[in-house]
């Protein structure tokens, strides 16, 4: 797992290629974790869920009492609203830390349907004002507000029979792991993970929407021009219902090839693959990969694992694969995936920045590079979240530099200046009319060359031969200069060698020409 | 109404500006009409709905019997899956005729809930195989298949209590107009209109999906590379469930300004406005207008007319408005609108062509031009569907040429060659890798100049003064040439006048220099 925020709170995601390897159901220890504070230490035997407010029979349930009610088991993909946030933060740092594309995982969840529970306690009618159902974790869980993490949900969405909202106490047939809400959590299939309160302690039914600190001040998508908390306050937008995130948006990502994966050009085809999910119970209908920036698309095969429920709703990811000739991969600048849902809506082409970096779902774009001096190509993802460039899972199949590092932190980080310039937000008062200046910036990102209208850049022909890292190459093709870094800017005064930096020249001097060298350790 | 296909079948849409003027509810006589054949002549007194198949009590309902069951009334926006199809056909003509952006209308529909009806006849369980509910209009309605227009719907979607599917017999409190299905039609809130069988005659419950001709061979979205019926057959895609259209996608359009509307630059702000709708009961959450090709967005005010139902679902359009400084409109090349839904999905930036031209929903882009010689601008929609350029609604506020014609058929038709080149489909085997060549073509459409990287085109400063049409302008600023068309290519041999064409020169000769002129009528 890649830890994203130090030791506490524990926030982590697995390498995407491991998610791929495990298939439909994610082992609990690989399931992404998002905690807002210390993981509460609760006991099955002493935990209570207090139910109050506009119900006929307010009561406190023990876990033993809860599990005596009817239960259901359904597979559900959970996903962090911040999945792929690192891509947003590289445009401009917003509120929230960097997630890669692996903050999504699937389990079979078992629990008591909320409808059954609400019937059991006698939820009052909407005419009597029972409009909102509020959920809270334990006091002291989080640092802000009243120190509980809570969410307020519209009664209609929670009681919709087409959506199996539940109080879940098992995950893949075992009691919940503490990081996933032991002993009991709210589970709302199709919603973002942040709305499914873990360590569930309190439910209250109210007439007005709840105002729990994390309900109002977290999990919100503001328009792009809201560039700071102060701007959000100025535009009076914190409590705007249109900014709340509940159902997730559609999204897809590529996990094969992996970041920095190397493929020989002698291989005829490569199986590109990844995942896709959608919200609100709506199925993913189509996945397509483009090698020409979206002008034509190759259809992918979809692997479906889930049977739609009685109302045709689905709540899990699909996986997808498409065979692409390696030659075509080599000749394109980048390839990208997009998905379509059953309403013929599709993933957006470009990112739209928002303050909290939530719900990032533009086409997932992977760049293709030649391996220097080799008959091979390597792939560059938008970002990577491993803590340093030497930390790579599954090094055998990766392209590494001569000192064993990954050659790139992801193309969006490598090109951060240009990526940010193309998609950065601006306050409403500063909206430019010069769309073409922006378009030039966005377009540069694909080919990494300035385009000049009719003469679009063509990728150069691939080199072949043995693999030699750039650092290991020397000379200029002439016999005289073999072994010399002819383009080095630092000339040694004692011999013909040149070096890329003064520091390298000093090292050279110290070990080759320095008369005192042999006296050192 | 603008007739789109001659007299029969009657297919028509209103001018979008009239839809705007009428507000939330569309008068039945302005409601778009889509018929596939002659409008059947049915009678309330003799019409029957035959219900058969996997039900406990097969029966035939008279209208009087039907309306004795419980009824509901809900406002629902209907929309043609081909709404905005003319924009697709200008890329490449597919199957289907040209719709503008006004194939959407809203009424209050009253009918018997399908759930109540199915309970009344005792629909069998899914375990007993009752998976599909099939609906048909009268025999002889349409030319193809068994001459009925039908659709087969999944039981789960039809019986979902969150969606008020009904057999509708009233529209805005009156019996249905024959063009809208008199005496009774299927109504599925959120679906495209083409799935809501009019003149409903037969319902059957079956284990397998129905194969009515128009269910299989109409209302389908194929991937872009399927460029003909033969290609669809080759890819074995006709019956692919992922190609069926049921729930509509999100869409928005601009109805203010109207096509060719003229606005004085002395006016400080203009209220841009339009409509937006979504499918599957999901609300539209955000509407935004860009003046710089999508790099920044101005938020629009949303006018909501509908109260969400018990499950938070909505089935009607919203209207929206945003004040934009006229100076900014003048200085941009074009402006565009996009909408977002409650899952933070949004409208796509570019069109994706499909064979049947269905579900076209990219950003709706309006171009801005100077009125020649005047201190004013005029607006150019993507398309117009009025039958000829002299046929225009509400001429008073439009910019017209000196002979009273609209100056443009819409920018996508005016630039059809370039528009088609940028977005045309190709078979799978011909997918290019040269995305940048395509990108240049797409980019040309906005500024109508070839872009050259760093030096993006700037719009020239506006001219001011009285309005003089281009045709009425003469001379070159010198006293000598006042009244002369100095750039005319046809020089009169008898005087100093020049003309733009030989025909114009002949007219000039006939009436000015021809010695026989006075002998003619």
mmCIF file of C-alpha atoms in Angstrom, chain A residues 133-473:
data_model
loop_
_atom_site.group_PDB
_atom_site.id
_atom_site.type_symbol
_atom_site.label_atom_id
_atom_site.label_comp_id
_atom_site.label_asym_id
_atom_site.label_seq_id
_atom_site.Cartn_x
_atom_site.Cartn_y
_atom_site.Cartn_z
ATOM 1 C CA UNK A 133 -31.517 11.213 8.087
ATOM 2 C CA UNK A 134 -28.277 12.203 9.818
ATOM 3 C CA UNK A 135 -25.413 9.825 10.562
ATOM 4 C CA UNK A 136 -22.458 10.342 12.903
ATOM 5 C CA UNK A 137 -19.317 8.545 13.990
ATOM 6 C CA UNK A 138 -17.993 8.633 17.557
ATOM 7 C CA UNK A 139 -17.111 11.814 19.444
ATOM 8 C CA UNK A 140 -13.398 12.564 19.328
ATOM 9 C CA UNK A 141 -12.855 10.873 15.965
ATOM 10 C CA UNK A 142 -11.885 14.052 14.129
ATOM 11 C CA UNK A 143 -10.307 17.364 15.094
ATOM 12 C CA UNK A 144 -12.876 19.825 13.746
ATOM 13 C CA UNK A 145 -16.468 20.871 14.481
ATOM 14 C CA UNK A 146 -17.974 18.860 17.354
ATOM 15 C CA UNK A 147 -15.243 16.214 16.743
ATOM 16 C CA UNK A 148 -17.653 13.794 15.045
ATOM 17 C CA UNK A 149 -17.556 12.978 11.334
ATOM 18 C CA UNK A 150 -21.101 13.138 10.018
ATOM 19 C CA UNK A 151 -23.308 13.349 6.952
ATOM 20 C CA UNK A 152 -26.919 14.328 6.373
ATOM 21 C CA UNK A 153 -28.826 12.435 3.683
ATOM 22 C CA UNK A 154 -32.163 13.119 2.009
ATOM 23 C CA UNK A 155 -34.810 10.655 3.107
ATOM 24 C CA UNK A 156 -35.828 9.894 -0.488
ATOM 25 C CA UNK A 157 -32.388 8.719 -1.519
ATOM 26 C CA UNK A 158 -31.936 6.626 1.629
ATOM 27 C CA UNK A 159 -35.343 4.932 1.393
ATOM 28 C CA UNK A 160 -35.288 4.299 -2.371
ATOM 29 C CA UNK A 161 -35.963 0.564 -2.748
ATOM 30 C CA UNK A 162 -33.809 0.475 -5.898
ATOM 31 C CA UNK A 163 -30.716 1.294 -3.802
ATOM 32 C CA UNK A 164 -29.744 -1.180 -1.033
ATOM 33 C CA UNK A 165 -28.599 1.325 1.601
ATOM 34 C CA UNK A 166 -27.477 -0.627 4.664
ATOM 35 C CA UNK A 167 -25.742 -0.616 8.027
ATOM 36 C CA UNK A 168 -22.875 -2.902 7.076
ATOM 37 C CA UNK A 169 -21.058 -5.085 9.604
ATOM 38 C CA UNK A 170 -19.317 -7.609 7.318
ATOM 39 C CA UNK A 171 -16.953 -7.273 4.381
ATOM 40 C CA UNK A 172 -16.316 -10.312 2.202
ATOM 41 C CA UNK A 173 -17.858 -12.532 4.882
ATOM 42 C CA UNK A 174 -15.743 -11.284 7.783
ATOM 43 C CA UNK A 175 -16.327 -8.646 10.410
ATOM 44 C CA UNK A 176 -15.151 -5.229 9.290
ATOM 45 C CA UNK A 177 -11.509 -4.285 9.609
ATOM 46 C CA UNK A 178 -11.162 -1.342 12.055
ATOM 47 C CA UNK A 179 -10.017 0.900 9.182
ATOM 48 C CA UNK A 180 -13.262 0.186 7.353
ATOM 49 C CA UNK A 181 -15.593 0.998 10.258
ATOM 50 C CA UNK A 182 -15.642 -1.874 12.750
ATOM 51 C CA UNK A 183 -18.087 -2.799 14.067
ATOM 52 C CA UNK A 184 -20.606 -1.066 11.788
ATOM 53 C CA UNK A 185 -20.725 1.570 9.053
ATOM 54 C CA UNK A 186 -23.228 3.188 6.746
ATOM 55 C CA UNK A 187 -23.029 1.838 3.188
ATOM 56 C CA UNK A 188 -24.769 3.670 0.320
ATOM 57 C CA UNK A 189 -24.128 1.878 -2.972
ATOM 58 C CA UNK A 190 -23.223 4.370 -5.723
ATOM 59 C CA UNK A 191 -22.245 7.212 -3.370
ATOM 60 C CA UNK A 192 -18.716 8.418 -2.756
ATOM 61 C CA UNK A 193 -17.020 6.766 0.211
ATOM 62 C CA UNK A 194 -16.920 9.998 2.211
ATOM 63 C CA UNK A 195 -20.690 9.944 2.709
ATOM 64 C CA UNK A 196 -20.754 6.449 4.246
ATOM 65 C CA UNK A 197 -20.124 7.107 7.911
ATOM 66 C CA UNK A 198 -17.784 4.566 9.536
ATOM 67 C CA UNK A 199 -17.919 3.477 13.238
ATOM 68 C CA UNK A 200 -21.574 4.493 13.050
ATOM 69 C CA UNK A 201 -22.730 5.727 16.465
ATOM 70 C CA UNK A 202 -25.739 7.943 15.998
ATOM 71 C CA UNK A 203 -28.683 8.275 13.604
ATOM 72 C CA UNK A 204 -31.162 11.136 13.906
ATOM 73 C CA UNK A 205 -34.150 12.013 11.752
ATOM 74 C CA UNK A 206 -34.759 15.746 11.322
ATOM 75 C CA UNK A 207 -36.863 18.213 9.369
ATOM 76 C CA UNK A 208 -33.901 20.315 8.207
ATOM 77 C CA UNK A 209 -30.608 19.205 6.670
ATOM 78 C CA UNK A 210 -27.933 18.501 9.294
ATOM 79 C CA UNK A 211 -24.979 20.834 9.718
ATOM 80 C CA UNK A 212 -22.209 18.511 10.830
ATOM 81 C CA UNK A 213 -18.868 20.218 10.166
ATOM 82 C CA UNK A 214 -17.619 17.632 7.653
ATOM 83 C CA UNK A 215 -20.999 17.541 5.928
ATOM 84 C CA UNK A 216 -20.787 21.250 5.118
ATOM 85 C CA UNK A 217 -17.053 21.794 4.784
ATOM 86 C CA UNK A 218 -15.925 18.614 3.029
ATOM 87 C CA UNK A 219 -16.927 16.575 -0.027
ATOM 88 C CA UNK A 220 -18.029 19.570 -2.093
ATOM 89 C CA UNK A 221 -17.451 20.435 -5.729
ATOM 90 C CA UNK A 222 -17.325 24.173 -6.322
ATOM 91 C CA UNK A 223 -17.207 25.775 -9.774
ATOM 92 C CA UNK A 224 -13.735 26.346 -11.157
ATOM 93 C CA UNK A 225 -13.653 30.073 -10.375
ATOM 94 C CA UNK A 226 -13.935 29.437 -6.624
ATOM 95 C CA UNK A 227 -10.210 29.282 -5.947
ATOM 96 C CA UNK A 228 -10.051 29.554 -2.142
ATOM 97 C CA UNK A 229 -12.119 29.126 0.994
ATOM 98 C CA UNK A 230 -12.509 32.909 1.076
ATOM 99 C CA UNK A 231 -13.886 32.869 -2.472
ATOM 100 C CA UNK A 232 -16.333 30.136 -1.424
ATOM 101 C CA UNK A 233 -17.499 32.329 1.438
ATOM 102 C CA UNK A 234 -17.722 35.377 -0.856
ATOM 103 C CA UNK A 235 -19.899 33.485 -3.331
ATOM 104 C CA UNK A 236 -22.053 32.139 -0.402
ATOM 105 C CA UNK A 237 -21.594 28.675 -1.776
ATOM 106 C CA UNK A 238 -20.740 26.454 1.216
ATOM 107 C CA UNK A 239 -24.293 25.272 1.770
ATOM 108 C CA UNK A 240 -25.371 25.250 -1.873
ATOM 109 C CA UNK A 241 -27.060 21.871 -2.362
ATOM 110 C CA UNK A 242 -25.741 21.773 -5.944
ATOM 111 C CA UNK A 243 -22.187 21.556 -4.542
ATOM 112 C CA UNK A 244 -22.777 18.532 -2.318
ATOM 113 C CA UNK A 245 -21.289 15.302 -3.605
ATOM 114 C CA UNK A 246 -23.415 12.220 -3.119
ATOM 115 C CA UNK A 247 -23.543 9.948 -6.153
ATOM 116 C CA UNK A 248 -20.158 9.570 -7.779
ATOM 117 C CA UNK A 249 -19.468 10.480 -11.392
ATOM 118 C CA UNK A 250 -18.341 8.057 -14.062
ATOM 119 C CA UNK A 251 -14.640 7.385 -14.200
ATOM 120 C CA UNK A 252 -12.113 5.043 -15.761
ATOM 121 C CA UNK A 253 -8.378 4.496 -15.500
ATOM 122 C CA UNK A 254 -5.686 2.424 -17.121
ATOM 123 C CA UNK A 255 -3.769 -0.107 -15.025
ATOM 124 C CA UNK A 256 -2.152 -1.984 -17.895
ATOM 125 C CA UNK A 257 0.376 -0.837 -18.896
ATOM 126 C CA UNK A 258 1.636 0.259 -15.486
ATOM 127 C CA UNK A 259 3.556 3.480 -15.046
ATOM 128 C CA UNK A 260 7.041 3.001 -16.590
ATOM 129 C CA UNK A 261 6.188 -0.458 -17.903
ATOM 130 C CA UNK A 262 8.468 -1.477 -20.788
ATOM 131 C CA UNK A 263 7.301 -3.337 -23.895
ATOM 132 C CA UNK A 264 9.452 -4.704 -26.696
ATOM 133 C CA UNK A 265 8.605 -3.542 -30.203
ATOM 134 C CA UNK A 266 9.062 -7.145 -31.291
ATOM 135 C CA UNK A 267 5.776 -7.930 -29.513
ATOM 136 C CA UNK A 268 2.874 -7.646 -31.948
ATOM 137 C CA UNK A 269 0.053 -6.533 -29.672
ATOM 138 C CA UNK A 270 -0.380 -5.290 -26.111
ATOM 139 C CA UNK A 271 -3.511 -5.775 -24.019
ATOM 140 C CA UNK A 272 -4.382 -2.346 -22.608
ATOM 141 C CA UNK A 273 -6.729 -2.604 -19.635
ATOM 142 C CA UNK A 274 -8.242 -0.876 -16.640
ATOM 143 C CA UNK A 275 -11.377 -0.302 -14.620
ATOM 144 C CA UNK A 276 -14.457 1.920 -14.870
ATOM 145 C CA UNK A 277 -17.280 2.747 -12.474
ATOM 146 C CA UNK A 278 -20.348 4.954 -12.350
ATOM 147 C CA UNK A 279 -22.720 6.314 -9.688
ATOM 148 C CA UNK A 280 -26.435 6.201 -8.959
ATOM 149 C CA UNK A 281 -26.733 2.540 -9.917
ATOM 150 C CA UNK A 282 -26.292 3.363 -13.608
ATOM 151 C CA UNK A 283 -24.373 0.785 -15.671
ATOM 152 C CA UNK A 284 -21.233 1.509 -17.682
ATOM 153 C CA UNK A 285 -22.138 0.687 -21.278
ATOM 154 C CA UNK A 286 -19.065 1.390 -23.355
ATOM 155 C CA UNK A 287 -15.291 1.765 -23.000
ATOM 156 C CA UNK A 288 -13.107 3.114 -25.759
ATOM 157 C CA UNK A 289 -9.423 3.830 -26.241
ATOM 158 C CA UNK A 290 -8.125 6.547 -28.566
ATOM 159 C CA UNK A 291 -4.637 6.837 -30.037
ATOM 160 C CA UNK A 292 -5.312 10.166 -31.746
ATOM 161 C CA UNK A 293 -6.590 12.527 -29.069
ATOM 162 C CA UNK A 294 -10.203 11.499 -29.376
ATOM 163 C CA UNK A 295 -10.857 11.596 -33.084
ATOM 164 C CA UNK A 296 -11.426 7.865 -33.427
ATOM 165 C CA UNK A 297 -11.871 5.194 -30.770
ATOM 166 C CA UNK A 298 -11.187 1.479 -30.426
ATOM 167 C CA UNK A 299 -13.888 -0.425 -28.555
ATOM 168 C CA UNK A 300 -12.786 -2.320 -25.441
ATOM 169 C CA UNK A 301 -14.186 -5.591 -24.182
ATOM 170 C CA UNK A 302 -15.981 -5.106 -20.872
ATOM 171 C CA UNK A 303 -15.668 -7.715 -18.118
ATOM 172 C CA UNK A 304 -18.827 -7.555 -16.012
ATOM 173 C CA UNK A 305 -18.911 -9.386 -12.709
ATOM 174 C CA UNK A 306 -22.146 -8.188 -11.162
ATOM 175 C CA UNK A 307 -25.733 -9.155 -11.868
ATOM 176 C CA UNK A 308 -28.038 -6.089 -12.020
ATOM 177 C CA UNK A 309 -30.476 -5.905 -9.129
ATOM 178 C CA UNK A 310 -34.242 -6.205 -9.398
ATOM 179 C CA UNK A 311 -34.475 -2.634 -10.759
ATOM 180 C CA UNK A 312 -31.589 -2.945 -13.224
ATOM 181 C CA UNK A 313 -29.183 -1.075 -10.946
ATOM 182 C CA UNK A 314 -25.487 -1.948 -10.618
ATOM 183 C CA UNK A 315 -23.046 -0.703 -8.014
ATOM 184 C CA UNK A 316 -19.690 -2.212 -8.964
ATOM 185 C CA UNK A 317 -16.829 -1.446 -11.253
ATOM 186 C CA UNK A 318 -16.264 -3.193 -14.526
ATOM 187 C CA UNK A 319 -12.876 -4.140 -15.905
ATOM 188 C CA UNK A 320 -11.970 -3.732 -19.565
ATOM 189 C CA UNK A 321 -9.282 -4.746 -22.055
ATOM 190 C CA UNK A 322 -8.419 -3.946 -25.646
ATOM 191 C CA UNK A 323 -5.624 -5.351 -27.801
ATOM 192 C CA UNK A 324 -3.636 -2.611 -29.530
ATOM 193 C CA UNK A 325 -0.800 -3.229 -32.022
ATOM 194 C CA UNK A 326 2.476 -2.295 -30.317
ATOM 195 C CA UNK A 327 3.533 -0.495 -33.488
ATOM 196 C CA UNK A 328 0.495 1.795 -33.180
ATOM 197 C CA UNK A 329 1.257 2.465 -29.531
ATOM 198 C CA UNK A 330 4.807 3.391 -30.482
ATOM 199 C CA UNK A 331 3.667 5.781 -33.190
ATOM 200 C CA UNK A 332 1.106 7.724 -31.165
ATOM 201 C CA UNK A 333 2.043 10.426 -28.688
ATOM 202 C CA UNK A 334 -0.347 9.134 -26.068
ATOM 203 C CA UNK A 335 -3.443 7.010 -25.713
ATOM 204 C CA UNK A 336 -6.464 7.627 -23.548
ATOM 205 C CA UNK A 337 -9.595 5.871 -22.305
ATOM 206 C CA UNK A 338 -13.129 7.140 -21.808
ATOM 207 C CA UNK A 339 -16.317 5.413 -20.673
ATOM 208 C CA UNK A 340 -19.996 5.911 -21.481
ATOM 209 C CA UNK A 341 -22.954 5.086 -19.257
ATOM 210 C CA UNK A 342 -26.377 3.686 -20.078
ATOM 211 C CA UNK A 343 -27.695 7.215 -20.715
ATOM 212 C CA UNK A 344 -24.969 7.868 -23.333
ATOM 213 C CA UNK A 345 -23.195 10.331 -21.113
ATOM 214 C CA UNK A 346 -19.425 10.116 -21.266
ATOM 215 C CA UNK A 347 -16.273 11.096 -19.422
ATOM 216 C CA UNK A 348 -15.029 14.622 -20.105
ATOM 217 C CA UNK A 349 -12.026 15.281 -22.281
ATOM 218 C CA UNK A 350 -10.267 17.796 -20.080
ATOM 219 C CA UNK A 351 -10.045 18.374 -16.333
ATOM 220 C CA UNK A 352 -12.121 21.056 -14.632
ATOM 221 C CA UNK A 353 -10.238 22.131 -11.528
ATOM 222 C CA UNK A 354 -12.144 22.533 -8.274
ATOM 223 C CA UNK A 355 -11.018 23.733 -4.868
ATOM 224 C CA UNK A 356 -11.271 20.393 -3.054
ATOM 225 C CA UNK A 357 -9.858 18.407 -5.984
ATOM 226 C CA UNK A 358 -12.907 16.152 -5.947
ATOM 227 C CA UNK A 359 -14.386 13.902 -8.627
ATOM 228 C CA UNK A 360 -11.529 14.222 -11.106
ATOM 229 C CA UNK A 361 -12.575 12.168 -14.134
ATOM 230 C CA UNK A 362 -11.184 13.383 -17.462
ATOM 231 C CA UNK A 363 -9.912 10.860 -20.018
ATOM 232 C CA UNK A 364 -7.031 8.949 -18.454
ATOM 233 C CA UNK A 365 -4.044 9.669 -20.738
ATOM 234 C CA UNK A 366 -0.876 7.573 -20.918
ATOM 235 C CA UNK A 367 2.147 8.803 -22.864
ATOM 236 C CA UNK A 368 4.443 6.589 -24.907
ATOM 237 C CA UNK A 369 8.233 6.973 -25.133
ATOM 238 C CA UNK A 370 11.044 5.110 -26.827
ATOM 239 C CA UNK A 371 13.448 3.326 -24.514
ATOM 240 C CA UNK A 372 16.748 5.011 -25.487
ATOM 241 C CA UNK A 373 18.882 2.774 -27.622
ATOM 242 C CA UNK A 374 16.522 -0.165 -27.365
ATOM 243 C CA UNK A 375 13.883 -1.703 -29.574
ATOM 244 C CA UNK A 376 11.256 -0.991 -26.929
ATOM 245 C CA UNK A 377 8.821 1.621 -25.610
ATOM 246 C CA UNK A 378 7.834 2.628 -22.105
ATOM 247 C CA UNK A 379 4.646 4.166 -20.779
ATOM 248 C CA UNK A 380 4.179 7.220 -18.624
ATOM 249 C CA UNK A 381 1.057 7.640 -16.469
ATOM 250 C CA UNK A 382 -0.244 11.089 -15.521
ATOM 251 C CA UNK A 383 0.995 10.702 -11.945
ATOM 252 C CA UNK A 384 2.429 8.255 -9.468
ATOM 253 C CA UNK A 385 1.972 8.266 -5.700
ATOM 254 C CA UNK A 386 4.826 6.042 -4.532
ATOM 255 C CA UNK A 387 6.756 8.086 -1.980
ATOM 256 C CA UNK A 388 10.003 8.255 -3.981
ATOM 257 C CA UNK A 389 11.279 7.374 -7.417
ATOM 258 C CA UNK A 390 13.208 4.363 -6.155
ATOM 259 C CA UNK A 391 10.075 2.866 -4.629
ATOM 260 C CA UNK A 392 8.517 0.823 -7.387
ATOM 261 C CA UNK A 393 6.468 -2.309 -7.270
ATOM 262 C CA UNK A 394 7.271 -5.072 -9.740
ATOM 263 C CA UNK A 395 10.559 -3.632 -11.060
ATOM 264 C CA UNK A 396 11.194 -6.526 -13.420
ATOM 265 C CA UNK A 397 8.899 -5.271 -16.105
ATOM 266 C CA UNK A 398 9.672 -1.570 -15.740
ATOM 267 C CA UNK A 399 11.993 0.731 -17.599
ATOM 268 C CA UNK A 400 14.504 2.069 -15.056
ATOM 269 C CA UNK A 401 17.330 4.546 -15.289
ATOM 270 C CA UNK A 402 20.887 3.224 -14.870
ATOM 271 C CA UNK A 403 20.784 3.974 -11.136
ATOM 272 C CA UNK A 404 17.606 1.949 -10.736
ATOM 273 C CA UNK A 405 15.140 4.828 -10.542
ATOM 274 C CA UNK A 406 11.877 5.278 -12.382
ATOM 275 C CA UNK A 407 12.533 7.769 -15.154
ATOM 276 C CA UNK A 408 9.444 9.876 -14.498
ATOM 277 C CA UNK A 409 7.174 11.006 -11.668
ATOM 278 C CA UNK A 410 4.336 11.017 -14.210
ATOM 279 C CA UNK A 411 3.941 13.305 -17.191
ATOM 280 C CA UNK A 412 1.700 15.768 -15.414
ATOM 281 C CA UNK A 413 4.371 16.294 -12.766
ATOM 282 C CA UNK A 414 7.193 16.309 -15.306
ATOM 283 C CA UNK A 415 5.319 18.941 -17.338
ATOM 284 C CA UNK A 416 3.751 20.599 -14.334
ATOM 285 C CA UNK A 417 4.425 24.161 -15.427
ATOM 286 C CA UNK A 418 2.733 23.667 -18.796
ATOM 287 C CA UNK A 419 -0.037 21.465 -17.375
ATOM 288 C CA UNK A 420 -0.856 24.060 -14.770
ATOM 289 C CA UNK A 421 -0.765 26.901 -17.308
ATOM 290 C CA UNK A 422 -3.259 25.085 -19.513
ATOM 291 C CA UNK A 423 -5.875 24.284 -16.899
ATOM 292 C CA UNK A 424 -5.356 26.640 -13.953
ATOM 293 C CA UNK A 425 -8.429 28.312 -12.454
ATOM 294 C CA UNK A 426 -9.010 32.059 -12.312
ATOM 295 C CA UNK A 427 -11.400 34.160 -10.249
ATOM 296 C CA UNK A 428 -14.575 35.229 -12.027
ATOM 297 C CA UNK A 429 -13.308 38.789 -12.444
ATOM 298 C CA UNK A 430 -10.259 37.629 -14.373
ATOM 299 C CA UNK A 431 -11.889 35.503 -17.049
ATOM 300 C CA UNK A 432 -9.913 35.960 -20.276
ATOM 301 C CA UNK A 433 -11.397 36.000 -23.759
ATOM 302 C CA UNK A 434 -8.257 34.522 -25.278
ATOM 303 C CA UNK A 435 -9.293 30.916 -25.527
ATOM 304 C CA UNK A 436 -6.696 30.262 -28.212
ATOM 305 C CA UNK A 437 -3.793 31.156 -25.958
ATOM 306 C CA UNK A 438 -5.093 28.555 -23.503
ATOM 307 C CA UNK A 439 -5.730 26.073 -26.283
ATOM 308 C CA UNK A 440 -2.126 26.334 -27.407
ATOM 309 C CA UNK A 441 -1.029 25.548 -23.864
ATOM 310 C CA UNK A 442 -3.331 22.560 -23.588
ATOM 311 C CA UNK A 443 -2.255 21.279 -26.968
ATOM 312 C CA UNK A 444 1.422 21.455 -26.132
ATOM 313 C CA UNK A 445 0.856 18.817 -23.454
ATOM 314 C CA UNK A 446 0.203 16.078 -25.951
ATOM 315 C CA UNK A 447 3.100 16.357 -28.341
ATOM 316 C CA UNK A 448 5.450 18.441 -26.187
ATOM 317 C CA UNK A 449 6.183 20.538 -29.256
ATOM 318 C CA UNK A 450 4.658 23.867 -30.217
ATOM 319 C CA UNK A 451 2.171 23.193 -32.996
ATOM 320 C CA UNK A 452 2.067 25.450 -36.006
ATOM 321 C CA UNK A 453 -1.217 24.897 -37.736
ATOM 322 C CA UNK A 454 -0.825 22.860 -40.892
ATOM 323 C CA UNK A 455 2.479 21.251 -39.940
ATOM 324 C CA UNK A 456 1.654 18.953 -37.064
ATOM 325 C CA UNK A 457 4.616 17.244 -35.462
ATOM 326 C CA UNK A 458 5.314 13.674 -36.502
ATOM 327 C CA UNK A 459 6.904 11.354 -34.048
ATOM 328 C CA UNK A 460 10.479 10.448 -35.149
ATOM 329 C CA UNK A 461 11.200 6.909 -36.235
ATOM 330 C CA UNK A 462 12.133 4.525 -33.422
ATOM 331 C CA UNK A 463 15.778 3.759 -32.702
ATOM 332 C CA UNK A 464 16.833 0.134 -32.430
ATOM 333 C CA UNK A 465 19.731 -1.762 -30.862
ATOM 334 C CA UNK A 466 20.909 -2.422 -27.332
ATOM 335 C CA UNK A 467 19.627 -0.426 -24.436
ATOM 336 C CA UNK A 468 22.009 2.351 -23.405
ATOM 337 C CA UNK A 469 20.926 4.986 -20.912
ATOM 338 C CA UNK A 470 21.389 8.599 -21.960
ATOM 339 C CA UNK A 471 23.911 9.091 -19.186
ATOM 340 C CA UNK A 472 26.001 6.203 -20.506
ATOM 341 C CA UNK A 473 26.204 7.550 -24.049
#
